[in-house]
Tab-separated table of C-alpha atoms and ligand atoms in Angstrom:
chain	number	residue	atom	x	y	z
A	109	MET	CA	-2.990	-2.644	-18.873
A	110	GLU	CA	-2.068	0.054	-16.359
A	111	LYS	CA	-2.477	3.593	-17.674
A	112	TYR	CA	-0.664	6.693	-16.431
A	113	PHE	CA	-1.288	10.401	-16.826
A	114	GLN	CA	2.424	11.286	-16.756
A	115	GLU	CA	4.179	7.958	-17.164
A	116	SER	CA	7.776	9.164	-17.379
A	117	ILE	CA	7.550	10.852	-14.003
A	118	GLU	CA	5.149	8.414	-12.297
A	119	CYS	CA	7.431	5.500	-13.201
A	120	ALA	CA	10.795	7.317	-12.986
A	121	SER	CA	13.733	5.488	-11.429
A	122	ARG	CA	14.649	6.193	-7.824
A	123	ASP	CA	17.771	8.031	-8.991
A	124	GLU	CA	15.745	10.281	-11.265
A	125	ILE	CA	13.303	11.096	-8.480
A	126	ILE	CA	16.100	11.896	-6.040
A	127	ALA	CA	17.765	14.144	-8.622
A	128	ILE	CA	14.488	16.039	-9.146
A	129	GLN	CA	13.938	16.374	-5.403
A	130	ASN	CA	17.486	17.588	-4.764
A	131	GLU	CA	17.243	20.264	-7.379
A	132	LYS	CA	13.758	21.468	-6.436
A	133	LEU	CA	14.461	21.453	-2.687
A	134	VAL	CA	17.550	23.656	-3.004
A	135	LYS	CA	15.583	26.083	-5.154
A	136	GLN	CA	12.553	26.056	-2.856
A	137	VAL	CA	14.592	26.771	0.289
A	138	ARG	CA	16.169	29.754	-1.450
A	139	HIS	CA	12.674	30.908	-2.505
A	140	VAL	CA	11.254	30.881	1.028
A	141	TRP	CA	14.393	32.448	2.494
A	142	ASP	CA	14.071	35.313	0.022
A	143	ASN	CA	10.283	35.687	0.023
A	144	VAL	CA	8.755	34.375	3.257
A	145	PRO	CA	10.145	36.380	6.201
A	146	TYR	CA	8.158	34.264	8.670
A	147	TYR	CA	9.981	31.084	7.631
A	148	ARG	CA	13.324	32.862	7.244
A	149	LYS	CA	13.090	33.858	10.906
A	150	LYS	CA	12.490	30.221	11.837
A	151	MET	CA	15.555	29.202	9.825
A	152	GLU	CA	17.647	31.906	11.458
A	153	ALA	CA	16.496	30.788	14.880
A	154	LYS	CA	17.724	27.295	14.051
A	155	GLY	CA	20.987	28.611	12.597
A	156	VAL	CA	20.319	27.305	9.066
A	157	THR	CA	20.816	29.217	5.829
A	158	PRO	CA	20.073	28.150	2.246
A	159	ASP	CA	23.789	27.354	1.837
A	160	ASP	CA	23.369	24.504	4.328
A	161	ILE	CA	20.801	22.785	2.102
A	162	LYS	CA	22.561	21.024	-0.741
A	163	SER	CA	20.344	17.946	-1.157
A	164	ILE	CA	17.456	16.067	0.440
A	165	ASP	CA	19.955	14.618	2.928
A	166	ASP	CA	19.969	18.087	4.521
A	167	LEU	CA	16.192	18.269	4.856
A	168	HIS	CA	16.352	17.328	8.550
A	169	LYS	CA	18.230	20.581	9.287
A	170	LEU	CA	15.190	22.689	8.401
A	171	PRO	CA	12.609	23.797	10.969
A	172	PHE	CA	9.112	22.338	10.968
A	173	LEU	CA	5.949	24.230	10.188
A	174	SER	CA	2.814	23.384	12.117
A	175	LYS	CA	-0.809	24.396	12.252
A	176	LYS	CA	0.213	26.819	15.008
A	177	ASP	CA	2.509	28.635	12.554
A	178	LEU	CA	-0.303	28.846	10.034
A	179	ARG	CA	-2.515	30.422	12.666
A	180	GLU	CA	0.135	32.891	13.710
A	181	ALA	CA	0.894	33.878	10.135
A	182	TYR	CA	-2.797	34.042	9.125
A	183	PRO	CA	-3.796	35.204	6.588
A	184	TYR	CA	-0.883	36.463	4.450
A	185	GLY	CA	2.238	35.686	6.488
A	186	LEU	CA	3.289	32.566	4.587
A	187	VAL	CA	2.526	33.739	1.068
A	188	GLY	CA	5.620	33.466	-1.125
A	189	VAL	CA	4.679	35.510	-4.203
A	190	PRO	CA	3.155	38.974	-4.732
A	191	LEU	CA	-0.616	38.842	-4.242
A	192	LYS	CA	-1.117	40.139	-7.763
A	193	ASP	CA	0.284	36.786	-8.957
A	194	CYS	CA	-2.093	34.707	-6.814
A	195	VAL	CA	-5.222	33.547	-8.600
A	196	ARG	CA	-7.126	31.548	-5.970
A	197	ILE	CA	-7.521	30.700	-2.320
A	198	GLN	CA	-9.007	27.567	-0.807
A	199	SER	CA	-9.713	26.963	2.838
A	200	THR	CA	-10.254	24.230	5.408
A	201	SER	CA	-13.475	23.838	7.315
A	202	GLY	CA	-11.758	24.919	10.504
A	203	THR	CA	-13.147	22.066	12.594
A	204	THR	CA	-9.950	21.908	14.651
A	205	GLY	CA	-9.432	25.630	15.135
A	206	LYS	CA	-9.030	28.665	12.940
A	207	ARG	CA	-9.418	28.149	9.215
A	208	VAL	CA	-6.348	27.609	7.085
A	209	VAL	CA	-6.320	29.778	3.988
A	210	ALA	CA	-4.024	28.496	1.216
A	211	PHE	CA	-2.927	30.549	-1.792
A	212	TYR	CA	-2.261	29.450	-5.372
A	213	ASN	CA	-0.715	31.031	-8.413
A	214	GLN	CA	-1.471	29.561	-11.831
A	215	HIS	CA	1.587	27.288	-11.662
A	216	ASP	CA	0.348	25.855	-8.337
A	217	ILE	CA	-3.141	25.210	-9.713
A	218	ASP	CA	-1.601	23.439	-12.679
A	219	LEU	CA	0.508	21.079	-10.637
A	220	TRP	CA	-2.384	20.385	-8.276
A	221	GLU	CA	-4.666	19.494	-11.178
A	222	ASP	CA	-1.937	17.259	-12.653
A	223	CYS	CA	-1.845	15.360	-9.364
A	224	CYS	CA	-5.634	14.894	-9.445
A	225	ALA	CA	-5.456	13.826	-13.095
A	226	ARG	CA	-2.875	11.170	-12.141
A	227	ALA	CA	-5.330	9.864	-9.542
A	228	ILE	CA	-8.214	9.703	-12.017
A	229	VAL	CA	-6.141	7.863	-14.639
A	230	ALA	CA	-4.842	5.473	-11.950
A	231	ALA	CA	-8.502	4.672	-11.195
A	232	GLY	CA	-8.992	3.745	-14.846
A	233	GLY	CA	-10.256	7.137	-16.041
A	234	SER	CA	-9.868	8.428	-19.612
A	235	ASN	CA	-11.644	10.778	-22.007
A	236	GLU	CA	-14.237	8.010	-22.491
A	237	ASP	CA	-15.455	8.500	-18.919
A	238	VAL	CA	-18.217	10.512	-17.319
A	239	CYS	CA	-16.767	11.722	-14.029
A	240	GLN	CA	-19.227	12.942	-11.412
A	241	ILE	CA	-17.655	15.156	-8.766
A	242	SER	CA	-19.716	14.959	-5.590
A	243	TYR	CA	-17.171	16.556	-3.277
A	244	GLY	CA	-18.179	20.003	-2.123
A	245	TYR	CA	-17.213	22.905	-4.379
A	246	GLY	CA	-16.248	26.248	-2.929
A	247	LEU	CA	-13.673	26.812	-0.238
A	248	PHE	CA	-13.173	23.052	0.258
A	249	THR	CA	-10.483	21.703	-2.069
A	250	GLY	CA	-12.229	18.421	-2.956
A	251	GLY	CA	-14.577	19.706	-5.684
A	252	PRO	CA	-12.271	22.226	-7.409
A	253	GLY	CA	-9.215	19.898	-7.321
A	254	LEU	CA	-10.877	16.857	-8.848
A	255	ASN	CA	-12.827	19.039	-11.249
A	256	GLY	CA	-9.531	20.364	-12.613
A	257	GLY	CA	-8.034	16.874	-12.780
A	258	SER	CA	-11.072	15.525	-14.583
A	259	HIS	CA	-10.781	18.283	-17.220
A	260	LYS	CA	-7.098	17.477	-17.749
A	261	VAL	CA	-7.924	13.809	-18.330
A	262	GLY	CA	-10.671	14.878	-20.715
A	263	CYS	CA	-13.514	13.159	-18.867
A	264	LEU	CA	-16.992	14.536	-19.328
A	265	THR	CA	-17.102	16.293	-15.963
A	266	VAL	CA	-20.352	16.455	-13.986
A	267	PRO	CA	-19.900	19.047	-11.216
A	268	THR	CA	-22.817	18.072	-8.954
A	269	SER	CA	-20.991	19.098	-5.746
A	270	SER	CA	-22.155	17.360	-2.565
A	271	GLY	CA	-25.674	16.839	-1.284
A	272	ASN	CA	-29.064	16.465	-2.938
A	273	THR	CA	-28.675	12.712	-2.964
A	274	ASP	CA	-31.622	11.803	-5.193
A	275	ARG	CA	-30.410	14.266	-7.816
A	276	GLN	CA	-26.933	12.704	-7.630
A	277	ILE	CA	-28.469	9.319	-8.358
A	278	MET	CA	-30.564	10.724	-11.186
A	279	PHE	CA	-27.402	12.086	-12.847
A	280	ILE	CA	-25.534	8.817	-12.313
A	281	GLN	CA	-28.342	6.947	-14.050
A	282	ASP	CA	-29.290	9.461	-16.761
A	283	LEU	CA	-25.760	10.474	-17.783
A	284	GLN	CA	-24.361	6.974	-17.125
A	285	SER	CA	-21.584	8.296	-14.899
A	286	THR	CA	-18.682	5.855	-14.733
A	287	ILE	CA	-16.522	7.495	-12.045
A	288	ILE	CA	-17.669	9.170	-8.849
A	289	CYS	CA	-15.551	11.323	-6.547
A	290	CYS	CA	-16.802	12.035	-2.995
A	291	THR	CA	-16.031	11.301	0.641
A	292	PRO	CA	-16.255	7.609	1.574
A	293	SER	CA	-19.006	8.348	4.090
A	294	TYR	CA	-21.049	10.042	1.364
A	295	ALA	CA	-20.333	7.130	-0.983
A	296	ALA	CA	-21.734	4.765	1.643
A	297	PHE	CA	-24.840	6.921	1.915
A	298	LEU	CA	-25.275	7.056	-1.875
A	299	GLY	CA	-24.936	3.264	-1.991
A	300	GLU	CA	-27.496	2.857	0.772
A	301	ARG	CA	-29.972	5.136	-1.020
A	302	MET	CA	-29.472	3.403	-4.380
A	303	LYS	CA	-30.123	0.057	-2.738
A	304	GLU	CA	-33.355	1.415	-1.243
A	305	MET	CA	-34.367	2.617	-4.700
A	306	GLY	CA	-33.942	-0.929	-5.961
A	307	TYR	CA	-30.650	-0.570	-7.818
A	308	GLY	CA	-28.346	-3.574	-7.451
A	309	PRO	CA	-24.629	-3.377	-8.329
A	310	ASP	CA	-25.347	-4.407	-11.936
A	311	ASP	CA	-27.852	-1.579	-12.418
A	312	ILE	CA	-25.328	1.103	-11.480
A	313	PRO	CA	-23.146	2.365	-14.376
A	314	LEU	CA	-20.292	3.445	-12.098
A	315	LYS	CA	-17.054	1.452	-12.383
A	316	ALA	CA	-14.784	3.399	-10.021
A	317	GLY	CA	-14.936	5.750	-7.062
A	318	ILE	CA	-12.204	8.098	-5.830
A	319	PHE	CA	-12.814	8.544	-2.140
A	320	GLY	CA	-10.864	10.515	0.433
A	321	ALA	CA	-10.742	13.550	2.727
A	322	GLU	CA	-11.381	11.383	5.806
A	323	ALA	CA	-10.146	8.140	7.319
A	324	TRP	CA	-11.956	5.017	6.138
A	325	SER	CA	-11.304	1.361	6.703
A	326	GLU	CA	-10.717	-1.614	4.391
A	327	GLU	CA	-14.029	-2.998	5.623
A	328	MET	CA	-15.797	0.152	4.466
A	329	ARG	CA	-14.077	-0.160	1.095
A	330	ARG	CA	-15.373	-3.726	0.781
A	331	ASP	CA	-18.946	-2.653	1.598
A	332	ILE	CA	-18.965	0.283	-0.842
A	333	GLN	CA	-17.444	-1.844	-3.620
A	334	ASN	CA	-20.050	-4.564	-3.143
A	335	THR	CA	-23.050	-2.257	-2.902
A	336	MET	CA	-22.199	-0.231	-5.992
A	337	GLY	CA	-20.286	-2.835	-8.010
A	338	ILE	CA	-17.255	-0.554	-8.347
A	339	LYS	CA	-13.576	-0.461	-7.493
A	340	ALA	CA	-13.002	2.091	-4.699
A	341	TYR	CA	-9.735	4.056	-4.707
A	342	ASP	CA	-8.352	6.080	-1.846
A	343	ILE	CA	-7.059	9.620	-2.381
A	344	TYR	CA	-5.262	11.782	0.168
A	345	GLY	CA	-4.382	15.408	0.461
A	346	LEU	CA	-4.705	18.537	2.540
A	347	THR	CA	-5.406	22.170	1.856
A	348	GLU	CA	-2.002	23.334	3.100
A	349	LEU	CA	-0.311	21.262	0.378
A	350	SER	CA	-2.846	22.038	-2.407
A	351	GLY	CA	-5.759	19.655	-1.725
A	352	PRO	CA	-6.619	16.150	-2.954
A	353	GLY	CA	-3.970	14.339	-4.998
A	354	VAL	CA	-0.930	14.607	-2.744
A	355	ALA	CA	-1.186	10.805	-2.826
A	356	PHE	CA	-3.514	8.409	-4.633
A	357	GLU	CA	-4.188	4.722	-5.042
A	358	CYS	CA	-3.500	2.627	-8.130
A	359	SER	CA	-5.005	-0.660	-9.361
A	360	ALA	CA	-3.123	-2.554	-6.631
A	361	GLN	CA	-5.201	-0.765	-3.938
A	362	LYS	CA	-2.337	-1.256	-1.513
A	363	GLY	CA	-1.460	2.193	-0.285
A	364	MET	CA	-1.318	5.589	-1.959
A	365	HIS	CA	1.574	6.740	-4.160
A	366	ILE	CA	2.835	10.117	-2.974
A	367	ASN	CA	3.594	12.450	-5.884
A	368	GLU	CA	7.274	12.625	-5.056
A	369	ASP	CA	8.206	15.035	-7.812
A	370	HIS	CA	6.135	17.619	-5.889
A	371	PHE	CA	6.160	16.452	-2.265
A	372	ILE	CA	8.893	14.955	-0.075
A	373	ALA	CA	7.454	12.815	2.717
A	374	GLU	CA	9.030	12.059	6.088
A	375	ILE	CA	7.727	10.138	9.090
A	376	ILE	CA	8.617	11.567	12.484
A	377	ASP	CA	8.040	10.684	16.086
A	378	PRO	CA	5.423	13.285	17.064
A	379	GLU	CA	6.880	13.648	20.554
A	380	THR	CA	10.635	13.847	19.863
A	381	GLU	CA	10.336	15.157	16.258
A	382	GLU	CA	13.021	12.641	15.287
A	383	VAL	CA	12.863	11.269	11.718
A	384	LEU	CA	11.957	7.572	11.830
A	385	PRO	CA	13.265	4.809	9.536
A	386	GLU	CA	11.172	3.569	6.620
A	387	GLY	CA	8.290	1.376	7.667
A	388	SER	CA	7.844	2.985	11.091
A	389	GLN	CA	4.523	4.377	12.126
A	390	GLY	CA	4.532	8.063	12.970
A	391	GLU	CA	3.446	11.527	11.932
A	392	LEU	CA	3.568	12.375	8.266
A	393	VAL	CA	5.548	15.493	7.377
A	394	PHE	CA	5.579	17.007	3.891
A	395	THR	CA	7.794	19.442	2.060
A	396	ALA	CA	6.157	20.905	-1.031
A	397	ILE	CA	9.104	21.466	-3.362
A	398	ASP	CA	7.221	23.014	-6.262
A	399	LYS	CA	4.503	25.190	-4.831
A	400	GLU	CA	5.281	28.889	-5.188
A	401	ALA	CA	2.437	30.883	-3.627
A	402	PHE	CA	2.143	28.877	-0.393
A	403	PRO	CA	5.419	27.002	-0.011
A	404	MET	CA	5.177	24.595	2.899
A	405	ILE	CA	8.448	23.229	4.227
A	406	ARG	CA	8.425	20.291	6.655
A	407	TYR	CA	4.741	20.746	7.356
A	408	ARG	CA	3.510	18.549	10.189
A	409	THR	CA	0.227	17.036	9.038
A	410	ARG	CA	-0.637	15.331	12.340
A	411	ASP	CA	-1.725	12.327	10.264
A	412	ILE	CA	-0.403	9.062	11.611
A	413	CYS	CA	0.709	6.483	9.080
A	414	ARG	CA	3.645	4.568	7.558
A	415	LEU	CA	5.487	4.628	4.260
A	416	THR	CA	6.738	1.811	2.067
A	417	ARG	CA	9.104	1.676	-0.882
A	418	GLU	CA	8.257	-1.915	-1.739
A	419	LYS	CA	7.828	-2.413	-5.474
A	420	CYS	CA	4.234	-1.861	-6.611
A	421	SER	CA	2.589	-4.066	-9.239
A	422	CYS	CA	1.224	-0.984	-11.070
A	423	GLY	CA	4.694	0.085	-12.210
A	424	ARG	CA	4.652	3.399	-10.352
A	425	THR	CA	7.816	4.024	-8.387
A	426	HIS	CA	6.702	6.751	-6.011
A	427	VAL	CA	6.687	5.868	-2.322
A	428	ARG	CA	3.369	4.664	-0.922
A	429	MET	CA	1.649	5.753	2.275
A	430	ALA	CA	-0.669	3.409	4.160
A	431	LYS	CA	-4.172	4.563	4.962
A	432	PRO	CA	-3.736	7.114	7.745
A	433	MET	CA	-5.134	5.764	11.014
A	434	GLY	CA	-6.578	9.196	11.611
A	435	ARG	CA	-5.052	12.419	12.817
A	436	SER	CA	-3.043	12.486	15.983
A	437	ASP	CA	-5.630	14.987	17.205
A	438	ASP	CA	-8.453	12.522	16.401
A	439	MET	CA	-6.809	10.009	18.652
A	440	LEU	CA	-8.811	9.581	21.807
A	441	ILE	CA	-7.148	8.818	25.094
A	442	ILE	CA	-9.635	6.820	27.087
A	443	ARG	CA	-8.644	5.679	30.548
A	444	GLY	CA	-5.032	6.089	29.441
A	445	VAL	CA	-5.415	3.954	26.313
A	446	ASN	CA	-4.954	5.351	22.775
A	447	VAL	CA	-8.036	4.741	20.645
A	448	PHE	CA	-8.481	5.637	16.983
A	449	PRO	CA	-12.055	5.882	15.666
A	450	SER	CA	-10.908	3.802	12.661
A	451	GLN	CA	-10.268	0.813	14.974
A	452	ILE	CA	-13.848	1.018	16.217
A	453	GLU	CA	-15.112	1.210	12.628
A	454	THR	CA	-13.203	-1.953	11.726
A	455	VAL	CA	-14.888	-3.914	14.525
A	456	LEU	CA	-18.364	-2.664	13.606
A	457	LEU	CA	-18.043	-3.442	9.912
A	458	ASN	CA	-16.538	-6.859	10.596
A	459	HIS	CA	-19.658	-7.645	12.621
A	460	GLY	CA	-21.890	-6.838	9.650
A	461	TYR	CA	-22.890	-3.289	10.571
A	462	ALA	CA	-22.680	-0.367	8.126
A	463	ALA	CA	-20.526	2.674	8.861
A	464	ASN	CA	-23.357	4.518	10.572
A	465	TYR	CA	-22.160	5.074	14.092
A	466	GLN	CA	-21.266	7.712	16.599
A	467	ILE	CA	-18.672	7.602	19.342
A	468	ILE	CA	-19.500	9.513	22.499
A	469	VAL	CA	-16.770	10.054	25.050
A	470	ASP	CA	-17.439	11.567	28.448
A	471	ARG	CA	-16.091	11.650	31.969
A	472	LYS	CA	-18.182	10.358	34.845
A	473	ASN	CA	-17.071	9.851	38.465
A	474	ASN	CA	-13.503	10.701	37.466
A	475	SER	CA	-13.385	7.988	34.840
A	476	ASP	CA	-13.606	8.213	31.030
A	477	THR	CA	-16.593	6.579	29.380
A	478	LEU	CA	-16.811	5.334	25.800
A	479	ASP	CA	-20.263	4.868	24.321
A	480	VAL	CA	-20.553	3.550	20.784
A	481	GLN	CA	-23.965	4.025	19.177
A	482	VAL	CA	-24.434	1.847	16.120
A	483	GLU	CA	-27.319	1.600	13.725
A	484	MET	CA	-28.754	-1.820	13.075
A	485	THR	CA	-29.012	-2.485	9.347
A	486	PRO	CA	-32.586	-2.913	8.018
A	487	GLU	CA	-31.899	-6.682	7.687
A	488	MET	CA	-30.904	-7.089	11.334
A	489	PHE	CA	-33.478	-4.639	12.730
A	490	THR	CA	-35.520	-6.250	15.484
A	491	ASP	CA	-37.362	-5.255	18.629
A	492	ASN	CA	-36.523	-8.551	20.290
A	493	VAL	CA	-34.803	-7.294	23.430
A	494	GLY	CA	-32.900	-10.542	23.996
A	495	GLU	CA	-31.513	-10.536	20.486
A	496	ILE	CA	-30.450	-6.893	20.740
A	497	ALA	CA	-28.716	-7.579	24.056
A	498	GLU	CA	-26.861	-10.533	22.535
A	499	ASN	CA	-25.734	-8.470	19.504
A	500	GLN	CA	-24.596	-5.646	21.773
A	501	LYS	CA	-22.595	-8.078	23.843
A	502	GLN	CA	-20.812	-9.414	20.755
A	503	LEU	CA	-19.766	-5.882	19.846
A	504	VAL	CA	-18.616	-5.126	23.390
A	505	ASP	CA	-16.408	-8.253	23.230
A	506	GLY	CA	-15.099	-7.349	19.751
A	507	LEU	CA	-14.223	-3.817	20.869
A	508	LYS	CA	-12.590	-5.105	24.039
A	509	SER	CA	-10.250	-7.332	22.081
A	510	MET	CA	-9.421	-4.592	19.523
A	511	LEU	CA	-8.968	-1.701	21.980
A	512	GLY	CA	-8.157	-3.408	25.245
A	513	ILE	CA	-10.814	-1.413	27.085
A	514	LYS	CA	-14.506	-1.856	27.735
A	515	ALA	CA	-16.980	0.221	25.757
A	516	LYS	CA	-20.718	0.552	26.144
A	517	VAL	CA	-22.557	-0.340	22.930
A	518	THR	CA	-26.051	0.867	22.098
A	519	LEU	CA	-27.783	-0.495	19.017
A	520	VAL	CA	-30.157	2.058	17.539
A	521	ALA	CA	-32.814	1.880	14.824
A	522	PRO	CA	-31.844	2.160	11.131
A	523	LYS	CA	-31.594	5.752	9.865
A	524	SER	CA	-31.474	7.287	13.340
A	525	ILE	CA	-27.912	8.645	12.957
A	526	ALA	CA	-27.549	11.673	10.657
A	527	ARG	CA	-25.850	10.986	7.295
A	528	SER	CA	-22.976	13.114	6.086
A	529	GLU	CA	-22.545	14.701	2.673
A	530	GLY	CA	-18.920	15.691	3.297
A	531	LYS	CA	-16.601	14.670	6.085
A	532	ALA	CA	-18.505	12.624	8.655
A	533	VAL	CA	-18.463	13.725	12.292
A	534	ARG	CA	-18.160	10.453	14.164
A	535	VAL	CA	-16.826	11.519	17.546
A	536	ILE	CA	-18.442	13.654	20.214
A	537	ASP	CA	-15.961	14.203	23.003
A	538	LYS	CA	-17.976	15.766	25.796
A	539	ARG	CA	-14.844	16.074	27.936
A	540	LYS	CA	-13.798	18.945	25.690
A	541	ILE	CA	-17.105	20.804	25.667
B	227	LIG	O1	-9.609	16.815	2.820
B	227	LIG	C1	-8.404	17.336	0.803
B	227	LIG	C2	-9.047	16.201	0.105
B	227	LIG	C3	-10.207	16.399	-0.591
B	227	LIG	C4	-8.456	14.946	0.114
B	227	LIG	C5	-10.804	15.351	-1.290
B	227	LIG	C6	-9.021	13.887	-0.571
B	227	LIG	C7	-10.193	14.096	-1.264
B	227	LIG	P1	-8.512	19.195	4.268
B	227	LIG	O2	-9.935	19.563	4.395
B	227	LIG	O3	-7.475	20.234	4.463
B	227	LIG	O4	-8.223	18.622	2.836
B	227	LIG	O5	-8.249	18.000	5.263
B	227	LIG	C8	-7.023	17.337	5.280
B	227	LIG	O6	-8.073	15.257	5.890
B	227	LIG	O7	-4.764	15.980	7.013
B	227	LIG	C9	-6.265	14.056	6.792
B	227	LIG	O8	-6.383	14.125	8.203
B	227	LIG	C10	-7.643	13.926	6.201
B	227	LIG	N1	-7.605	13.128	4.970
B	227	LIG	C11	-7.564	13.570	3.701
B	227	LIG	N2	-7.576	12.506	2.854
B	227	LIG	C12	-7.591	11.383	3.617
B	227	LIG	C13	-7.604	9.988	3.347
B	227	LIG	C14	-8.826	17.536	2.241
B	227	LIG	N3	-7.623	9.508	2.117
B	227	LIG	C15	-7.042	16.197	6.253
B	227	LIG	N4	-7.605	9.149	4.392
B	227	LIG	C16	-5.782	15.373	6.237
B	227	LIG	C17	-7.590	9.609	5.661
B	227	LIG	C18	-7.595	11.790	4.973
B	227	LIG	N5	-7.603	10.900	5.982
């Protein structure tokens, strides 16, 4: 039977959710108008005042916030409460520019941890579970967020943080951990290492994994589930909006429920900024209607995905988001064609490779080049040149039909591509260096 952390809200009727959103949005817009001069100026520039916002139907009147605004207002310009009331900051890794620093008061931490607790319960977690948190702790939100959620559920929480893979496995085995939380790429690495150590799926006590913080494919889910004998759940979030738990998967494993009592989601056309109808693919935009210290209104995530309100078998009513294809800024334009790394991953995994690959993009003789380096698995490892050439050709054909362009494929020896303990770096775009 499906379990919920906060059933009445997770399964509330559409009317109840809309009523909550209307009330919180009106209050939140007033809060930023009064307390965040940076955003007030943006509203004034657009000719909007809090009186114009009476319900979520007026959301489209409000200006967007983007990463650029966060940079301009860094570090304190978007804080909505006196600093003496803030209790924590978290920060992004800053891989795509200057770090984002997000602020929390105790209320914000509480709602964030509730969201993570919902995710853990949706993955089957309860106070009977041993929950190992192998996301990084520190400035990154993954460790602290799920740690807080795990406490709220009452799991025995094992805060290993990321890295030190053999010690992770020792704890899994000695403490009989039943739930693991980490990035999917680190989960794949843990699975690979456990296999090498002779553990089959039945020897591993884990029953569920809560994996997110980076794009991962259905094929990767299948591989991780099979190697570890677990059910793998996706979890989504970003520092600007709190961290993990903005959306999470349930037993149906068909998209992530967005916590709509805290976040209103919209999909926009990234070029025209026009709001798109339900089901369209576009950029995900969030309004955090509850957060006080760092209140984000119409924040452009740059994540590309779609939403669905189709009924979910788990009983939750909150809108679901599909797996993001990646960020719009991860999207590569190669010889004029849009390519997402996740499409390449799908082809590789469908051909029996593991998710150990690197994509190298360059420009030679005025033309873009795409070179995909893929590790052979130990089972397929060979030094038979003919066989390698044949396998490479199959991948070139598979990529051509997925992407519509020709890629060069190089098969490399097992273990020759560095493993990641956090978010994997899969793309090296030499055109930008
Ligand atoms: O990655 C928060 C998080 C931690 C989520 C642990 C899930 C688990 P940031 O470092 O700010 O926060 O990065 C946010 O990561 O805009 C997406 O592009 C990407 N991302 C996060 N979760 C997923 C996911 C954390 N499940 C950025 N699938 C987001 C695909 C994801 N991409």
